[in-house]
Structures are given as structure tokens and as C-alpha cells.
CSV table of C-alpha atoms and ligand atoms in Angstrom, one decimal:
chain,number,residue,atom,x,y,z
A,1,MET,CA,-0.3,0.2,0.2
A,2,ARG,CA,1.3,3.4,-0.9
A,3,ILE,CA,1.2,6.2,1.8
A,4,CYS,CA,1.3,10.1,0.5
A,5,VAL,CA,3.1,12.6,2.6
A,6,ILE,CA,3.1,16.0,1.6
A,7,GLY,CA,6.3,18.2,3.8
A,8,ALA,CA,10.1,17.2,3.6
A,9,GLY,CA,10.2,18.7,6.9
A,10,PHE,CA,11.2,16.7,11.2
A,11,VAL,CA,7.6,15.4,11.2
A,12,GLY,CA,7.1,14.8,7.4
A,13,LEU,CA,10.3,12.8,7.0
A,14,ALA,CA,9.5,11.4,10.5
A,15,THR,CA,6.0,10.1,9.6
A,16,GLY,CA,7.7,8.9,6.0
A,17,VAL,CA,10.3,7.1,7.3
A,18,THR,CA,8.4,5.0,10.3
A,19,PHE,CA,5.8,4.3,8.0
A,20,GLY,CA,9.0,2.6,5.7
A,21,LYS,CA,10.1,0.6,8.8
A,22,LEU,CA,6.4,-0.5,9.3
A,23,GLY,CA,6.7,-2.3,4.7
A,24,TYR,CA,4.6,0.3,3.3
A,25,GLU,CA,5.8,2.5,0.9
A,26,VAL,CA,6.4,5.8,0.9
A,27,VAL,CA,5.8,9.5,-0.9
A,28,CYS,CA,7.4,12.2,0.4
A,29,CYS,CA,6.3,15.5,-1.3
A,30,ASP,CA,7.4,19.0,-1.4
A,31,ILE,CA,7.3,22.5,-3.6
A,32,ASP,CA,11.3,22.4,-2.9
A,33,LYS,CA,12.8,20.6,-5.5
A,34,GLY,CA,16.1,20.4,-3.3
A,35,ARG,CA,14.1,19.0,-0.3
A,36,VAL,CA,13.2,16.6,-3.1
A,37,LYS,CA,16.5,16.2,-4.7
A,38,SER,CA,18.5,15.5,-1.1
A,39,VAL,CA,16.0,13.2,0.7
A,40,ASN,CA,16.3,10.8,-2.5
A,41,SER,CA,20.6,10.3,-2.5
A,42,GLY,CA,18.9,9.7,1.2
A,43,THR,CA,20.5,13.1,2.6
A,44,LEU,CA,17.9,15.3,5.7
A,45,PRO,CA,18.3,19.2,5.7
A,46,PHE,CA,19.3,18.8,9.1
A,47,TYR,CA,20.4,17.4,11.5
A,48,GLU,CA,18.9,14.3,12.6
A,49,PRO,CA,21.5,11.5,12.8
A,50,PRO,CA,19.6,8.3,13.2
A,51,LEU,CA,16.3,9.0,11.1
A,52,GLU,CA,18.9,10.0,8.4
A,53,LYS,CA,20.1,6.7,8.7
A,54,GLU,CA,16.4,4.8,8.2
A,55,LEU,CA,16.0,7.1,5.0
A,56,ARG,CA,19.2,6.2,2.9
A,57,ILE,CA,17.9,3.0,4.4
A,58,LEU,CA,14.5,3.1,2.9
A,59,VAL,CA,15.4,5.6,-0.4
A,60,LYS,CA,18.3,2.1,-1.3
A,61,LYS,CA,16.2,-0.4,-0.6
A,62,GLY,CA,13.7,1.3,-3.2
A,63,SER,CA,10.5,2.2,-0.9
A,64,LEU,CA,10.5,6.2,0.1
A,65,ALA,CA,10.8,8.3,-2.3
A,66,ALA,CA,10.4,12.1,-3.2
A,67,THR,CA,9.1,13.8,-5.4
A,68,VAL,CA,6.9,17.6,-6.4
A,69,ASP,CA,4.8,16.4,-7.8
A,70,THR,CA,2.2,16.3,-5.1
A,71,VAL,CA,-0.8,15.5,-7.5
A,72,ALA,CA,0.4,12.4,-9.1
A,73,ALA,CA,1.4,11.2,-5.4
A,74,VAL,CA,-1.8,11.8,-3.9
A,75,LYS,CA,-3.7,9.9,-7.0
A,76,ALA,CA,-1.8,6.6,-6.5
A,77,SER,CA,-1.9,6.6,-2.7
A,78,LYS,CA,-4.8,5.1,-0.2
A,79,PHE,CA,-3.3,7.7,2.5
A,80,ALA,CA,-1.9,11.7,1.9
A,81,PHE,CA,-0.7,12.9,5.2
A,82,VAL,CA,-0.3,16.7,5.0
A,83,CYS,CA,2.7,17.6,7.2
A,84,VAL,CA,4.0,21.2,6.1
A,85,GLN,CA,4.2,24.2,8.5
A,86,THR,CA,1.9,26.6,10.5
A,87,PRO,CA,4.3,29.0,11.1
A,88,SER,CA,3.1,32.5,13.2
A,89,LEU,CA,2.0,34.9,11.3
A,90,PRO,CA,3.5,38.5,12.9
A,91,SER,CA,0.2,39.0,14.4
A,92,GLY,CA,0.8,35.6,16.8
A,93,ARG,CA,-2.1,33.7,14.4
A,94,ILE,CA,-1.3,30.4,12.9
A,95,ASP,CA,-0.1,31.0,8.8
A,96,LEU,CA,-2.2,28.3,6.8
A,97,ARG,CA,-0.6,29.2,3.3
A,98,PRO,CA,1.1,26.1,3.2
A,99,ALA,CA,-1.9,23.4,4.0
A,100,LYS,CA,-3.9,25.7,1.7
A,101,THR,CA,-1.3,24.6,-1.2
A,102,ALA,CA,-1.2,21.7,-0.1
A,103,CYS,CA,-4.6,20.9,-0.1
A,104,GLY,CA,-5.3,22.1,-3.2
A,105,SER,CA,-3.0,19.9,-5.0
A,106,ILE,CA,-4.9,16.7,-3.0
A,107,ALA,CA,-8.2,18.3,-4.1
A,108,LYS,CA,-7.0,18.2,-7.5
A,109,ALA,CA,-5.4,14.5,-7.0
A,110,LEU,CA,-9.6,13.5,-5.2
A,111,LYS,CA,-11.0,14.8,-8.3
A,112,TYR,CA,-10.0,12.4,-10.7
A,113,SER,CA,-8.9,9.7,-7.9
A,114,ARG,CA,-11.4,6.5,-7.8
A,115,ASP,CA,-10.9,5.2,-4.8
A,116,TYR,CA,-12.0,6.7,-0.7
A,117,ILE,CA,-8.6,8.8,-0.3
A,118,VAL,CA,-8.2,9.5,3.5
A,119,VAL,CA,-6.8,13.0,4.0
A,120,VAL,CA,-4.7,13.2,7.8
A,121,MET,CA,-4.1,16.4,9.2
A,122,LYS,CA,-0.8,16.0,11.2
A,123,SER,CA,0.2,19.4,10.8
A,124,THR,CA,-0.6,21.3,15.0
A,125,VAL,CA,-3.9,23.7,14.2
A,126,VAL,CA,-5.9,25.7,16.0
A,127,PRO,CA,-9.1,23.5,16.5
A,128,SER,CA,-11.7,23.6,13.8
A,129,THR,CA,-9.2,24.2,11.1
A,130,THR,CA,-9.6,20.5,9.4
A,131,ASP,CA,-13.4,21.0,9.9
A,132,LEU,CA,-13.3,24.5,8.3
A,133,PHE,CA,-11.0,25.4,6.1
A,134,ILE,CA,-9.3,21.7,5.4
A,135,ARG,CA,-12.7,20.4,4.5
A,136,PRO,CA,-14.6,23.3,2.7
A,137,ILE,CA,-10.5,23.4,0.5
A,138,LEU,CA,-11.1,19.4,-0.3
A,139,GLU,CA,-14.2,19.4,-0.9
A,140,LYS,CA,-14.6,22.8,-3.5
A,141,GLY,CA,-11.6,22.0,-5.2
A,142,SER,CA,-12.9,18.1,-5.8
A,143,GLY,CA,-16.6,18.3,-6.2
A,144,LYS,CA,-16.8,15.8,-4.0
A,145,THR,CA,-18.1,15.5,-0.2
A,146,ALA,CA,-15.4,14.3,3.3
A,147,GLY,CA,-17.1,11.2,4.7
A,148,ARG,CA,-18.4,9.6,2.0
A,149,ASP,CA,-16.1,10.2,-1.6
A,150,PHE,CA,-12.9,11.1,0.9
A,151,GLY,CA,-12.1,10.1,4.5
A,152,LEU,CA,-11.0,13.4,7.2
A,153,CYS,CA,-8.3,12.1,9.9
A,154,MET,CA,-6.4,14.7,12.0
A,155,ASN,CA,-3.7,12.7,13.7
A,156,PRO,CA,-1.2,14.9,15.5
A,157,GLU,CA,2.1,14.3,16.0
A,158,PHE,CA,4.3,14.5,19.6
A,159,LEU,CA,7.4,14.1,18.4
A,160,GLN,CA,11.1,15.8,20.1
A,161,GLU,CA,13.5,17.7,17.9
A,162,GLY,CA,16.3,15.4,18.7
A,163,SER,CA,14.3,11.8,19.2
A,164,ALA,CA,12.4,12.5,15.6
A,165,LEU,CA,12.8,8.7,14.6
A,166,LYS,CA,12.1,7.1,17.7
A,167,ASP,CA,9.4,9.4,18.7
A,168,SER,CA,7.4,8.4,15.8
A,169,MET,CA,8.0,5.3,15.9
A,170,GLU,CA,6.9,4.6,20.0
A,171,PRO,CA,4.4,7.5,20.0
A,172,THR,CA,3.4,8.1,23.9
A,173,ARG,CA,-0.1,8.0,22.2
A,174,ILE,CA,-1.9,7.8,19.0
A,175,ILE,CA,-4.6,10.8,18.9
A,176,ILE,CA,-7.2,9.3,16.0
A,177,GLY,CA,-10.2,12.2,15.3
A,178,SER,CA,-11.9,11.4,12.4
A,179,LEU,CA,-14.8,12.8,11.0
A,180,ASP,CA,-16.5,9.5,9.7
A,181,ARG,CA,-16.3,5.5,11.2
A,182,ARG,CA,-14.6,4.2,8.2
A,183,SER,CA,-11.4,6.8,7.6
A,184,GLY,CA,-10.9,7.2,11.5
A,185,ASP,CA,-10.8,2.6,11.8
A,186,MET,CA,-8.0,3.2,8.3
A,187,LEU,CA,-6.2,5.2,10.0
A,188,GLU,CA,-6.3,2.8,12.9
A,189,SER,CA,-5.5,0.3,11.0
A,190,LEU,CA,-2.4,1.4,9.4
A,191,TYR,CA,-1.0,1.8,12.6
A,192,ALA,CA,-2.0,-1.9,13.4
A,193,LYS,CA,2.4,-2.7,14.5
A,194,ILE,CA,3.0,0.4,16.5
A,195,LYS,CA,2.1,-0.7,20.1
A,196,SER,CA,1.2,2.9,21.8
A,197,PRO,CA,-2.2,3.6,23.2
A,198,ARG,CA,-5.4,4.9,21.0
A,199,LEU,CA,-7.6,7.7,21.7
A,200,ARG,CA,-10.5,8.1,19.0
A,201,THR,CA,-11.9,11.8,19.1
A,202,ASP,CA,-13.9,13.8,16.8
A,203,LEU,CA,-11.3,16.5,14.2
A,204,ARG,CA,-11.1,18.9,17.3
A,205,SER,CA,-10.6,17.3,20.2
A,206,ALA,CA,-7.3,16.1,18.2
A,207,GLU,CA,-6.1,19.2,17.3
A,208,MET,CA,-7.1,20.9,20.6
A,209,ILE,CA,-5.1,17.6,22.3
A,210,LYS,CA,-1.9,18.8,20.4
A,211,TYR,CA,-2.6,22.1,21.7
A,212,ALA,CA,-3.6,21.8,25.3
A,213,SER,CA,-0.4,19.3,25.5
A,214,ASN,CA,2.1,21.7,24.3
A,215,THR,CA,1.3,24.7,26.2
A,216,PHE,CA,1.2,21.6,28.7
A,217,LEU,CA,4.1,21.4,28.1
A,218,ALA,CA,4.9,25.4,28.1
A,219,THR,CA,3.7,26.2,31.5
A,220,LYS,CA,5.8,22.8,33.1
A,221,ILE,CA,9.1,25.0,31.9
A,222,SER,CA,7.5,28.4,33.1
A,223,TYR,CA,6.5,26.8,35.9
A,224,SER,CA,10.3,25.5,37.0
A,225,ASN,CA,12.0,28.8,35.6
A,226,GLU,CA,9.7,30.5,38.1
A,227,VAL,CA,10.8,27.9,41.2
A,228,ALA,CA,14.5,28.5,40.0
A,229,ASN,CA,13.5,32.1,39.7
A,230,MET,CA,12.0,32.5,43.1
A,231,CYS,CA,15.2,30.2,45.1
A,232,VAL,CA,18.3,31.9,43.7
A,233,ARG,CA,17.3,34.6,45.7
A,234,LEU,CA,16.5,32.9,48.9
A,235,GLY,CA,20.1,30.3,48.7
A,236,ILE,CA,18.5,27.5,47.9
A,237,ASP,CA,19.3,24.9,44.2
A,238,SER,CA,16.4,24.9,42.4
A,239,GLU,CA,17.6,21.1,41.7
A,240,PRO,CA,16.6,19.6,44.5
A,241,VAL,CA,13.7,21.9,44.9
A,242,LEU,CA,12.0,20.2,41.3
A,243,LYS,CA,13.4,17.3,41.6
A,244,ALA,CA,11.4,16.4,45.0
A,245,VAL,CA,7.9,18.1,43.3
A,246,GLY,CA,9.0,15.9,39.7
A,247,MET,CA,8.7,12.9,42.4
A,248,ASP,CA,5.1,13.4,43.4
A,249,PRO,CA,3.4,11.1,40.4
A,250,ARG,CA,1.2,13.9,39.7
A,251,VAL,CA,3.5,15.7,38.6
A,252,GLY,CA,6.3,13.1,36.7
A,253,PRO,CA,10.4,14.4,36.7
A,254,LEU,CA,10.3,15.5,33.2
A,255,PHE,CA,10.8,19.4,31.9
A,256,LEU,CA,11.4,20.6,35.1
A,257,LYS,CA,14.8,21.9,34.2
A,258,PRO,CA,15.2,25.2,34.2
A,259,GLY,CA,16.6,27.9,31.7
A,260,VAL,CA,16.4,30.5,29.5
A,261,GLY,CA,12.9,29.8,28.0
A,262,PHE,CA,11.6,27.8,25.5
A,263,GLY,CA,11.7,28.4,22.2
A,264,GLY,CA,11.5,26.0,18.4
A,265,SER,CA,9.9,25.3,16.0
A,266,CYS,CA,6.8,24.8,17.9
A,267,LEU,CA,6.2,25.5,21.6
A,268,PRO,CA,6.5,29.1,21.7
A,269,LYS,CA,4.3,28.9,18.2
A,270,ASP,CA,1.8,27.5,19.8
A,271,VAL,CA,1.1,29.0,22.3
A,272,ARG,CA,0.1,32.8,20.5
A,273,ALA,CA,-1.5,30.3,18.3
A,274,LEU,CA,-3.7,29.4,20.4
A,275,LYS,CA,-3.6,32.5,22.6
A,276,ASP,CA,-5.0,34.1,19.0
A,277,ARG,CA,-7.7,30.8,18.1
A,278,VAL,CA,-9.2,31.9,21.8
A,279,ARG,CA,-9.3,35.8,21.7
A,280,LEU,CA,-11.7,34.7,17.5
A,281,GLU,CA,-14.0,33.7,20.6
A,282,GLY,CA,-14.0,36.7,22.9
A,283,TYR,CA,-11.9,35.1,25.5
A,284,GLU,CA,-8.2,36.4,26.8
A,285,SER,CA,-6.4,34.1,27.7
A,286,ARG,CA,-4.8,35.2,31.1
A,287,MET,CA,-2.5,32.4,31.7
A,288,LEU,CA,-1.0,31.9,27.8
A,289,SER,CA,-0.1,36.0,27.0
A,290,THR,CA,1.5,34.6,30.9
A,291,LEU,CA,3.6,31.5,30.0
A,292,LEU,CA,4.8,34.2,27.1
A,293,LYS,CA,5.7,36.9,28.9
A,294,MET,CA,7.4,34.9,31.3
A,295,ASN,CA,8.9,33.4,28.3
A,296,ASP,CA,10.1,36.0,26.9
A,297,GLU,CA,12.1,37.2,30.0
A,298,GLN,CA,13.7,34.6,31.4
A,299,PRO,CA,16.8,35.3,28.8
A,300,ARG,CA,17.3,38.0,31.2
A,301,GLU,CA,17.4,36.2,34.5
A,302,ALA,CA,20.8,35.6,33.1
A,303,ILE,CA,22.1,38.2,32.0
A,304,ARG,CA,21.3,39.6,35.7
A,305,LEU,CA,23.4,36.7,37.0
A,306,LEU,CA,26.3,37.9,35.3
A,307,GLU,CA,26.2,41.2,36.0
A,308,ASN,CA,25.6,40.0,39.8
A,309,ALA,CA,29.2,38.7,39.5
A,310,ILE,CA,31.1,40.7,37.0
A,311,GLY,CA,29.9,44.0,37.2
A,312,ASP,CA,28.7,46.4,34.0
A,313,LEU,CA,28.8,44.2,30.9
A,314,GLY,CA,30.6,47.3,28.4
A,315,ASN,CA,33.0,46.2,26.3
A,316,LYS,CA,32.9,42.9,27.9
A,317,ARG,CA,33.8,40.1,26.1
A,318,ILE,CA,31.3,37.0,26.9
A,319,ALA,CA,31.4,33.7,25.2
A,320,VAL,CA,27.6,32.0,24.8
A,321,LEU,CA,28.1,28.3,24.5
A,322,GLY,CA,25.2,26.6,22.4
A,323,LEU,CA,23.5,29.1,19.8
A,324,ALA,CA,20.6,26.0,18.8
A,325,PHE,CA,17.4,26.4,21.0
A,326,LYS,CA,18.2,23.1,22.6
A,327,GLY,CA,21.3,20.6,22.5
A,328,GLY,CA,21.6,18.4,19.7
A,329,VAL,CA,19.5,20.0,17.0
A,330,ASP,CA,20.9,22.6,14.2
A,331,ASP,CA,17.5,24.3,14.2
A,332,VAL,CA,17.4,27.7,15.8
A,333,ARG,CA,13.6,29.1,15.0
A,334,GLU,CA,12.9,31.0,17.9
A,335,THR,CA,16.3,29.8,19.9
A,336,ARG,CA,16.7,31.9,23.4
A,337,ALA,CA,20.7,32.6,21.5
A,338,VAL,CA,18.5,36.1,19.9
A,339,PRO,CA,17.3,37.8,22.7
A,340,LEU,CA,20.0,36.7,25.0
A,341,ILE,CA,22.7,37.8,22.8
A,342,THR,CA,20.7,40.9,21.8
A,343,GLY,CA,19.9,41.8,26.3
A,344,LEU,CA,23.6,41.0,26.4
A,345,LEU,CA,24.8,43.8,23.0
A,346,ALA,CA,22.0,46.3,24.0
A,347,LYS,CA,24.9,46.5,27.3
A,348,ARG,CA,27.6,46.7,25.2
A,349,ALA,CA,28.8,43.2,25.9
A,350,ARG,CA,31.6,42.3,22.7
A,351,VAL,CA,29.8,38.4,22.3
A,352,VAL,CA,31.7,35.7,20.8
A,353,ALA,CA,29.6,32.4,20.3
A,354,TYR,CA,29.6,28.7,19.6
A,355,ASP,CA,27.8,26.1,18.9
A,356,PRO,CA,29.0,22.8,17.8
A,357,MET,CA,25.9,22.2,14.9
A,358,ALA,CA,24.0,25.2,14.6
A,359,MET,CA,26.5,28.0,13.7
A,360,GLN,CA,25.5,28.7,9.8
A,361,ASN,CA,22.2,28.9,10.7
A,362,PHE,CA,22.3,31.6,13.4
A,363,ILE,CA,24.8,33.4,11.4
A,364,ARG,CA,22.5,33.8,9.0
A,365,LEU,CA,20.1,35.9,12.0
A,366,MET,CA,23.0,37.2,14.2
A,367,PRO,CA,25.8,37.9,10.8
A,368,THR,CA,27.8,41.0,12.3
A,369,ILE,CA,29.0,39.4,16.1
A,370,GLU,CA,32.7,37.7,16.7
A,371,TYR,CA,32.4,33.8,16.2
A,372,ALA,CA,34.7,30.6,17.3
A,373,SER,CA,35.7,27.6,15.5
A,374,SER,CA,35.3,25.6,19.3
A,375,VAL,CA,34.7,26.1,22.8
A,376,SER,CA,38.1,26.7,23.7
A,377,GLU,CA,38.8,29.3,21.1
A,378,CYS,CA,34.8,31.1,22.1
A,379,MET,CA,36.0,31.0,25.8
A,380,LYS,CA,39.8,32.1,24.9
A,381,GLY,CA,39.5,36.7,27.3
A,382,ALA,CA,36.7,35.9,28.0
A,383,ASP,CA,35.3,37.6,31.5
A,384,GLY,CA,32.2,35.6,31.3
A,385,CYS,CA,30.3,32.2,29.9
A,386,ILE,CA,26.6,31.5,29.3
A,387,ILE,CA,26.4,28.2,28.6
A,388,GLN,CA,22.0,28.6,26.1
A,389,ALA,CA,22.2,25.5,24.7
A,390,ASP,CA,22.9,21.6,26.5
A,391,TRP,CA,25.4,20.1,24.2
A,392,PRO,CA,26.8,16.6,25.6
A,393,GLN,CA,30.0,18.6,25.0
A,394,PHE,CA,30.0,21.2,26.7
A,395,ARG,CA,29.0,19.1,29.9
A,396,LYS,CA,32.4,18.3,29.6
A,397,LEU,CA,33.9,21.3,30.6
A,398,GLY,CA,37.1,21.4,33.0
A,399,LYS,CA,39.9,23.2,33.9
A,400,LYS,CA,41.3,23.4,30.4
A,401,GLU,CA,38.6,26.1,29.0
A,402,ILE,CA,38.3,27.8,32.5
A,403,SER,CA,42.0,28.3,32.5
A,404,LEU,CA,41.3,30.0,28.7
A,405,MET,CA,39.1,32.8,30.4
A,406,ARG,CA,40.4,35.9,31.5
A,407,ALA,CA,37.7,35.9,34.3
A,408,PRO,CA,36.2,32.2,34.6
A,409,VAL,CA,32.6,32.8,35.5
A,410,ILE,CA,29.7,30.6,34.1
A,411,VAL,CA,26.5,30.7,34.0
A,412,ASP,CA,24.2,27.7,33.5
A,413,GLY,CA,21.7,29.0,31.2
A,414,ARG,CA,20.3,25.4,30.6
A,415,ARG,CA,21.7,23.6,34.2
A,416,CYS,CA,23.3,21.4,32.7
A,417,LEU,CA,26.4,20.9,34.3
A,418,ASP,CA,27.6,19.8,37.0
A,419,PRO,CA,28.5,23.3,39.4
A,420,ALA,CA,31.7,20.9,41.5
A,421,THR,CA,32.9,20.2,39.0
A,422,ILE,CA,33.6,23.6,37.5
A,423,LYS,CA,34.5,25.1,41.3
A,424,ARG,CA,36.9,22.8,41.2
A,425,ALA,CA,37.9,23.5,37.3
A,426,GLY,CA,38.9,26.8,38.5
A,427,GLY,CA,35.7,28.5,37.6
A,428,LYS,CA,33.4,30.7,39.2
A,429,TYR,CA,30.0,29.1,38.4
A,430,LEU,CA,26.2,30.9,38.4
A,431,GLY,CA,23.2,28.6,37.1
A,432,ILE,CA,19.5,29.5,36.6
A,433,GLY,CA,17.6,28.4,39.9
A,434,TYR,CA,21.2,28.4,41.4
A,435,GLY,CA,21.2,30.1,45.1
A,436,LEU,CA,23.8,28.2,47.2
A,437,GLN,CA,27.5,30.2,47.2
B,501,UGA,C1,8.0,19.7,21.5
B,501,UGA,C2,7.6,18.6,22.0
B,501,UGA,O1,8.8,18.5,23.3
B,501,UGA,C3,7.4,17.7,21.0
B,501,UGA,O2,6.6,17.6,22.2
B,501,UGA,C4,6.3,18.1,19.9
B,501,UGA,O3,5.6,16.9,19.7
B,501,UGA,C5,7.3,18.9,19.2
B,501,UGA,O4,7.1,20.7,19.9
B,501,UGA,C6,5.8,19.5,18.3
B,501,UGA,O5,4.8,20.0,18.4
B,501,UGA,O6,6.0,19.7,16.7
B,501,UGA,P1,10.6,20.1,20.3
B,501,UGA,O7,10.4,21.4,19.5
B,501,UGA,O8,11.7,19.7,19.5
B,501,UGA,O9,9.2,20.1,21.6
B,501,UGA,O10,11.3,20.8,21.9
B,501,UGA,P2,11.3,20.7,23.3
B,501,UGA,O11,12.4,18.7,23.5
B,501,UGA,O12,10.0,20.6,23.2
B,501,UGA,O13,12.3,21.6,23.6
B,501,UGA,C7,11.5,23.2,23.3
B,501,UGA,C8,12.4,24.1,24.3
B,501,UGA,O14,12.0,24.0,25.8
B,501,UGA,C9,13.7,24.0,24.4
B,501,UGA,O15,14.3,25.6,23.7
B,501,UGA,C10,14.5,23.7,25.7
B,501,UGA,O16,15.6,23.9,26.0
B,501,UGA,C11,13.3,23.9,26.3
B,501,UGA,N1,13.1,22.9,27.8
B,501,UGA,C12,12.4,21.4,27.4
B,501,UGA,C13,13.4,24.1,29.2
B,501,UGA,O17,13.4,24.7,29.1
B,501,UGA,N2,13.7,23.1,30.4
B,501,UGA,C14,12.3,21.0,29.8
B,501,UGA,O18,12.9,20.4,30.8
B,501,UGA,C15,12.2,21.0,29.0
């Protein structure tokens, strides 16, 4: 059976490779010819090594290929998964233009197909989009009726960058929102080999599940940041505090790590999009507004800690380690490194930055700061250092690197270092939520 996946980004390629590994024939579609070429040569357009390895195997075997011809690919498939990006417009509203283009092509394919094709929205879209925006595009463009001539489902994904394939192959849950029973049953049987818990819902609930999940994660992170900011002022280390909070099964241990805030292509834009969506219904979500404000302000906490230690930042050389939105990825979308560095520059600091994988992407965002080609080069002569992303190699910071600094002040913006190791290596350790001296 052939499955078509539209959008060759993180979600699309993780979905495509997952179905390829489950034994289906997969066609990935993208309007970007460069991306299509890259996929067909078994290379990912982003850094995600385990996914790339499996992609290469599937391409070699001939069970996964990419094309720019979405109409032909959908016509020859039983399922069409929409996995295009849904970024924020400047107002915070969700940008549905890529989804509109993709569904326009699917509609053309549906028009000439005699098969019952199931269209599956996997892109994160605000509640009612699939029913009130996508469905009319499909019905008008094809002259057919959803739920009778073709199927319509909403099947959100919960994968994290850095563990995309594992999260897609072993999802915490499979949510199947469907317009009609038949398409829901067909989608459920597609996942038969994956033994994760399932939940069947309507389209709108499935859309909301994704937003409720991501805004909860954003809340958990912001809560941790708040506890950490209080602890540091009270002379307490937030680490055992948050660890103990997470030992309560009603809370759970994950996503309680304080830092300079949440970034990436999902959490910030999903908080904004849901806030905008409910505002259209006359509801002002104070909680979501506060989350965004807290997250905007959190990088300042790292700057404040640094200033407390070394005084006026004017003309001081500050090393920023980690430019990606988190360690282990090369994605710089909504990375906290931008507000952090902007804040340092506003205080007239001289910034030198380094990231093991994301530097090329970041240079496009901030072309004028100084970049180093290694951790040591970055730290050489620095009056202070801020860790912005939790790359494993930063955890190895020791005497060698710290002795290169002019003043050995380390601000751990992700709480990924061991304070005792830094202190033993002659460094002054400061961290988000670290109130001990
Ligand atoms: C996020 C969600 O975690 C996924 O479940 C979801 O499927 C995905 O968005 C999506 O909607 O597609 P991702 O964007 O890969 O995944 O990033 P996360 O791992 O969630 O990290 C987001 C940000 O929060 C990063 O900047 C990270 O450093 C920060 N973070 C995370 C913390 O500050 N503290 C934590 O405890 C965890």
C-alpha cells in the first residue's frame, strides 16, 4: 500500500520513515526541489542522525522516494498525510498558507481518483481548522464530499527534535480524530503494528489535544523557571527542589528543567496560536499571555546573574555557548540565543559565540557578532560565559577551557553542568536557580 506524505520537514520525514519501516511504500512530496533532491539521495535537510540512517536504507531499498508532483503522488496513494509547517504570522495568528497549497493539490488528485483516499492532517492546526478550513478546500476543489467520497482525519504528532524517529516509532499515544468512522478505522489499522495507547476523537478534539499538550509543556517549563528564579534569590538550589516536586506521580520528573526559556519551532508558536484562536471567540487567556511574557523575560535572568558577578558588561568579552534552540539539534527557530545575545549587546558587551552544529543557521540570524570555531576558542580571553543550549560536550568543560578565560565566570543557562566540577576546575559557577555560593 502506498502512503503519500506532503511536506518533507521534521514531521513529514519522521512520518515517512516510520511508515517505510512499517513496510509501506512511501512518497514524500515537497514544493522545494532542493529538499526533494536531498531526500532522494538519502540525505536529510537538517541534523537528525538516526532518522537519516533509516532514510538512507529506505531510499536504497526503493521503498521511499520524494517528488515535487503532489497531485500524481496523492492519486496513486491510499493515504495523504499533510505535514507542512504552520508557522506564526507577525500577529501571532497561525499561517495556514502552506496547508492551503498542500490541500489544493490534494483536492485536484481527489477529483480524478476513483479510490476512497484518506486525507490526514498531521500539521499542528488550531481547533476547527480541519473541519472549517481544510474540508471546504478539499470538497470545493474535488467536487466530492468528505466522509462519503474521501476520508478526513486529524492525527497530531508528539515527536521532539533530536529523537524524532524514536518518538514517531514508539509514540506515547496515537490520537485519531476523524470526521467519519470509516476513515478513522482505516487510519487506526495503518498503525496496527505500533503498540501505543490509542484515543479516538472528533477532528476538533484531536486538534486541541496537540495544543493542550504543548501549552502544558510550556507551562511546566515556565513553572520551573519561576521556581528557579525564586530559589536563586532565597539562597537555595532549585535542582533538588524541582526533583522532589517531580517525584510526585501527579507531576512527573520530565520538563522541570529551568533555563533561559523555551524555544524551537513548536512551543512558542503554539502558545501564540492558541491564544489568538480563543481570542477570536472572545476569550482572553491570561495564562497563555503570562507564559509568553515570562518566556520573553527569562533570558534576562542569565544576564542579571552575569552582571551580579562581573559588574557592568560594557566592553566585556562574553562567550555564549550553544546557539540552537536546544542541544543536539541544528535548528535555530525561536532560539533563546537571539534575545540573550541581543540583551548582552544592548549592555555593550562584546559577544563571541559557538555551537557544534547550528552555527551556519545562526549566522543568518545574527551575522555581525564574532563566532569561534571551538569551545576553547570561544572561551579564550572571555570575562564570562553563558551556556544557552545543553550540548553534551559542554558538560565536559574543565580546567583546560576555564583557564583560558580572563575571568572564570560560568552562567549555566540550562542547568546542564555540575557546579562542583566547575568549582574544582577553578571556575565560578552561577546557574539559573542556583542560589548557593
Ligand atoms: C516540542 C514538544 O516537546 C513535542 O512533544 C512536540 O511534538 C513538538 O514540540 C511539536 O509540537 O512538534 P521540540 O520543539 O522538539 O518538541 O522541543 P522540546 O524538546 O520540547 O524543547 C522546547 C524548548 O524547551 C527548548 O528550548 C528546551 O531547551 C526547553 N526546555 C525543555 C526547557 O527549558 N526545560 C525543560 O525541562 C525542557
